Amino acid sequence: MRTTLLKPEDYTRSPWKNGGGIFTDIAGAWREDAPVRDWNSLLWRFASTPIVAPGPFSHMPGIDRLQMVVDGRGLVLKSPAQDFDEREPFTTVRFTGETEIVTVLEAGPVAVVNLMARRGAAEIALAALREPGERQLAAGTHLVYAARGDCRIRLGLKDFSLSHEDTLRVELTTASGLTLVSGLAVLASIRLTG
């Protein structure tokens, strides 16, 4: 097991693919042979962003997306085929980058976290850890993000304290137990497949 504590000052900023806003990039991976880190070489990416006005989502062919509201409420993603209801914070929705989406803000601006992955390159999961307790983590990369205030977690026999918006990056070669001791966290999990 390898752990790295990422602080908000470590994060970078980049524009949305459609230029409509700014991502705070927390962690990601790109093809090693790619000359540049861009949308074409992306394997996976975990980022946060505010959504302050209704508008279209970026078109991202070949990308699978998971999203969760971490601040505010009342977000609905509307597409021709279905609506994705994120009115309640810490609800995960899954959609493809090809889906035509327009946001509706029923109660003002929100902040969300996004976990994106190249289809066929990685399997991804995004969950809110609200109640103290243990869960099993499979081998792969896991990101524990302190989305609302401070939190404490235990990995194996080691305790970690995370301040608001800190992220603990965990690389596991075998399964391990993760315990939320206190607070609230978002868990992003990535397993490379291709």
GROMACS .gro file of C-alpha atoms in nm:
model
  194
    1MET     CA    1   0.000   0.000   0.000
    2ARG     CA    2   0.126   0.347  -0.091
    3THR     CA    3  -0.043   0.666   0.032
    4THR     CA    4   0.003   1.028  -0.074
    5LEU     CA    5  -0.167   1.323   0.096
    6LEU     CA    6  -0.276   1.582  -0.161
    7LYS     CA    7  -0.351   1.933  -0.036
    8PRO     CA    8  -0.561   2.201  -0.212
    9GLU     CA    9  -0.243   2.395  -0.290
   10ASP     CA   10  -0.123   2.089  -0.489
   11TYR     CA   11  -0.428   2.094  -0.716
   12THR     CA   12  -0.416   2.252  -1.060
   13ARG     CA   13  -0.682   2.436  -1.259
   14SER     CA   14  -0.793   2.373  -1.616
   15PRO     CA   15  -1.083   2.487  -1.835
   16TRP     CA   16  -1.385   2.273  -1.905
   17LYS     CA   17  -1.363   2.110  -2.247
   18ASN     CA   18  -1.633   2.350  -2.372
   19GLY     CA   19  -1.472   2.651  -2.200
   20GLY     CA   20  -1.778   2.715  -1.980
   21GLY     CA   21  -1.602   2.687  -1.645
   22ILE     CA   22  -1.292   2.577  -1.456
   23PHE     CA   23  -1.205   2.237  -1.309
   24THR     CA   24  -0.996   2.200  -0.998
   25ASP     CA   25  -0.790   1.895  -1.096
   26ILE     CA   26  -0.723   1.677  -0.792
   27ALA     CA   27  -0.570   1.364  -0.948
   28GLY     CA   28  -0.553   1.188  -1.281
   29ALA     CA   29  -0.365   0.959  -1.517
   30TRP     CA   30  -0.282   0.983  -1.885
   31ARG     CA   31  -0.126   0.743  -2.136
   32GLU     CA   32   0.248   0.725  -2.069
   33ASP     CA   33   0.332   0.737  -2.440
   34ALA     CA   34   0.126   1.053  -2.503
   35PRO     CA   35   0.326   1.367  -2.593
   36VAL     CA   36   0.076   1.586  -2.403
   37ARG     CA   37  -0.175   1.541  -2.125
   38ASP     CA   38  -0.506   1.623  -2.292
   39TRP     CA   39  -0.854   1.478  -2.340
   40ASN     CA   40  -0.725   1.236  -2.605
   41SER     CA   41  -0.460   1.084  -2.376
   42LEU     CA   42  -0.676   1.082  -2.061
   43LEU     CA   43  -0.711   0.752  -1.875
   44TRP     CA   44  -0.894   0.891  -1.570
   45ARG     CA   45  -0.941   1.217  -1.384
   46PHE     CA   46  -1.090   1.326  -1.051
   47ALA     CA   47  -1.183   1.693  -1.027
   48SER     CA   48  -1.414   1.938  -0.853
   49THR     CA   49  -1.594   2.230  -1.009
   50PRO     CA   50  -1.861   2.487  -0.929
   51ILE     CA   51  -2.171   2.502  -1.148
   52VAL     CA   52  -2.298   2.857  -1.111
   53ALA     CA   53  -2.533   2.892  -1.409
   54PRO     CA   54  -2.746   2.661  -1.625
   55GLY     CA   55  -2.575   2.546  -1.942
   56PRO     CA   56  -2.460   2.256  -2.158
   57PHE     CA   57  -2.209   1.994  -2.053
   58SER     CA   58  -1.897   1.931  -2.258
   59HIS     CA   59  -1.916   1.666  -2.531
   60MET     CA   60  -1.664   1.394  -2.431
   61PRO     CA   61  -1.680   1.096  -2.669
   62GLY     CA   62  -1.541   0.774  -2.522
   63ILE     CA   63  -1.547   0.902  -2.162
   64ASP     CA   64  -1.758   0.753  -1.881
   65ARG     CA   65  -1.854   1.000  -1.609
   66LEU     CA   66  -1.962   0.987  -1.246
   67GLN     CA   67  -2.072   1.303  -1.068
   68MET     CA   68  -2.182   1.403  -0.718
   69VAL     CA   69  -2.293   1.733  -0.563
   70VAL     CA   70  -2.081   1.813  -0.255
   71ASP     CA   71  -2.209   2.165  -0.181
   72GLY     CA   72  -2.552   2.313  -0.245
   73ARG     CA   73  -2.856   2.128  -0.373
   74GLY     CA   74  -3.112   2.124  -0.649
   75LEU     CA   75  -2.903   2.011  -0.950
   76VAL     CA   76  -3.075   1.822  -1.230
   77LEU     CA   77  -2.900   1.708  -1.548
   78LYS     CA   78  -3.145   1.701  -1.839
   79SER     CA   79  -3.085   1.493  -2.149
   80PRO     CA   80  -3.316   1.394  -2.438
   81ALA     CA   81  -3.347   1.039  -2.304
   82GLN     CA   82  -3.363   1.092  -1.926
   83ASP     CA   83  -3.302   1.327  -1.635
   84PHE     CA   84  -3.023   1.265  -1.381
   85ASP     CA   85  -3.143   1.376  -1.038
   86GLU     CA   86  -2.874   1.523  -0.812
   87ARG     CA   87  -3.112   1.742  -0.609
   88GLU     CA   88  -2.983   1.586  -0.289
   89PRO     CA   89  -2.610   1.622  -0.220
   90PHE     CA   90  -2.388   1.314  -0.219
   91THR     CA   91  -2.603   1.131  -0.476
   92THR     CA   92  -2.394   0.968  -0.752
   93VAL     CA   93  -2.510   0.980  -1.113
   94ARG     CA   94  -2.347   0.795  -1.404
   95PHE     CA   95  -2.361   0.900  -1.768
   96THR     CA   96  -2.151   0.890  -2.082
   97GLY     CA   97  -1.957   1.178  -2.228
   98GLU     CA   98  -2.163   1.147  -2.547
   99THR     CA   99  -2.487   1.226  -2.361
  100GLU     CA  100  -2.628   1.568  -2.446
  101ILE     CA  101  -2.682   1.731  -2.106
  102VAL     CA  102  -2.805   2.072  -1.995
  103THR     CA  103  -2.794   2.164  -1.626
  104VAL     CA  104  -3.089   2.295  -1.426
  105LEU     CA  105  -3.015   2.470  -1.096
  106GLU     CA  106  -3.331   2.468  -0.885
  107ALA     CA  107  -3.175   2.627  -0.574
  108GLY     CA  108  -2.873   2.826  -0.691
  109PRO     CA  109  -2.509   2.733  -0.757
  110VAL     CA  110  -2.363   2.398  -0.656
  111ALA     CA  111  -2.019   2.240  -0.633
  112VAL     CA  112  -1.964   1.892  -0.773
  113VAL     CA  113  -1.691   1.631  -0.796
  114ASN     CA  114  -1.642   1.442  -1.122
  115LEU     CA  115  -1.472   1.109  -1.180
  116MET     CA  116  -1.408   1.050  -1.550
  117ALA     CA  117  -1.243   0.757  -1.728
  118ARG     CA  118  -1.165   0.650  -2.082
  119ARG     CA  119  -1.413   0.375  -2.168
  120GLY     CA  120  -1.234   0.040  -2.182
  121ALA     CA  121  -0.928   0.174  -1.998
  122ALA     CA  122  -1.063   0.186  -1.642
  123GLU     CA  123  -1.354   0.088  -1.420
  124ILE     CA  124  -1.466   0.364  -1.183
  125ALA     CA  125  -1.687   0.405  -0.877
  126LEU     CA  126  -1.784   0.709  -0.668
  127ALA     CA  127  -1.946   0.688  -0.325
  128ALA     CA  128  -2.017   0.909  -0.025
  129LEU     CA  129  -1.887   0.784   0.311
  130ARG     CA  130  -2.134   0.934   0.559
  131GLU     CA  131  -2.148   0.689   0.848
  132PRO     CA  132  -1.853   0.554   1.046
  133GLY     CA  133  -1.771   0.199   0.949
  134GLU     CA  134  -1.546  -0.025   0.743
  135ARG     CA  135  -1.557  -0.117   0.375
  136GLN     CA  136  -1.330  -0.331   0.160
  137LEU     CA  137  -1.124  -0.169  -0.113
  138ALA     CA  138  -1.010  -0.375  -0.412
  139ALA     CA  139  -0.665  -0.344  -0.563
  140GLY     CA  140  -0.634  -0.020  -0.761
  141THR     CA  141  -0.625   0.353  -0.699
  142HIS     CA  142  -0.855   0.509  -0.439
  143LEU     CA  143  -0.902   0.876  -0.356
  144VAL     CA  144  -1.053   0.980  -0.023
  145TYR     CA  145  -1.167   1.343  -0.052
  146ALA     CA  146  -1.268   1.546   0.254
  147ALA     CA  147  -1.565   1.708   0.084
  148ARG     CA  148  -1.724   1.880   0.383
  149GLY     CA  149  -1.504   1.971   0.677
  150ASP     CA  150  -1.240   1.752   0.836
  151CYS     CA  151  -1.254   1.373   0.848
  152ARG     CA  152  -1.056   1.082   0.990
  153ILE     CA  153  -1.004   0.745   0.827
  154ARG     CA  154  -0.814   0.426   0.903
  155LEU     CA  155  -0.638   0.214   0.643
  156GLY     CA  156  -0.520  -0.116   0.780
  157LEU     CA  157  -0.369  -0.016   1.114
  158LYS     CA  158  -0.281   0.343   1.022
  159ASP     CA  159  -0.494   0.651   1.097
  160PHE     CA  160  -0.513   0.958   0.872
  161SER     CA  161  -0.662   1.300   0.946
  162LEU     CA  162  -0.778   1.501   0.645
  163SER     CA  163  -0.859   1.870   0.652
  164HIS     CA  164  -1.138   2.016   0.438
  165GLU     CA  165  -1.070   1.948   0.066
  166ASP     CA  166  -0.759   1.734   0.134
  167THR     CA  167  -0.738   1.409  -0.064
  168LEU     CA  168  -0.563   1.089   0.040
  169ARG     CA  169  -0.447   0.897  -0.267
  170VAL     CA  170  -0.416   0.525  -0.195
  171GLU     CA  171  -0.249   0.277  -0.431
  172LEU     CA  172  -0.332  -0.083  -0.343
  173THR     CA  173  -0.180  -0.396  -0.495
  174THR     CA  174  -0.410  -0.617  -0.282
  175ALA     CA  175  -0.746  -0.562  -0.114
  176SER     CA  176  -0.751  -0.366   0.212
  177GLY     CA  177  -1.000  -0.234   0.465
  178LEU     CA  178  -1.092   0.136   0.485
  179THR     CA  179  -1.271   0.269   0.792
  180LEU     CA  180  -1.438   0.608   0.817
  181VAL     CA  181  -1.375   0.709   1.179
  182SER     CA  182  -1.539   1.052   1.173
  183GLY     CA  183  -1.661   1.319   0.935
  184LEU     CA  184  -1.780   1.280   0.578
  185ALA     CA  185  -1.574   1.184   0.275
  186VAL     CA  186  -1.610   1.102  -0.092
  187LEU     CA  187  -1.442   0.783  -0.214
  188ALA     CA  188  -1.336   0.764  -0.579
  189SER     CA  189  -1.210   0.423  -0.694
  190ILE     CA  190  -1.029   0.346  -1.018
  191ARG     CA  191  -0.913   0.012  -1.156
  192LEU     CA  192  -0.718   0.020  -1.481
  193THR     CA  193  -0.838  -0.248  -1.721
  194GLY     CA  194  -0.674  -0.175  -2.055
   0.00000   0.00000   0.00000
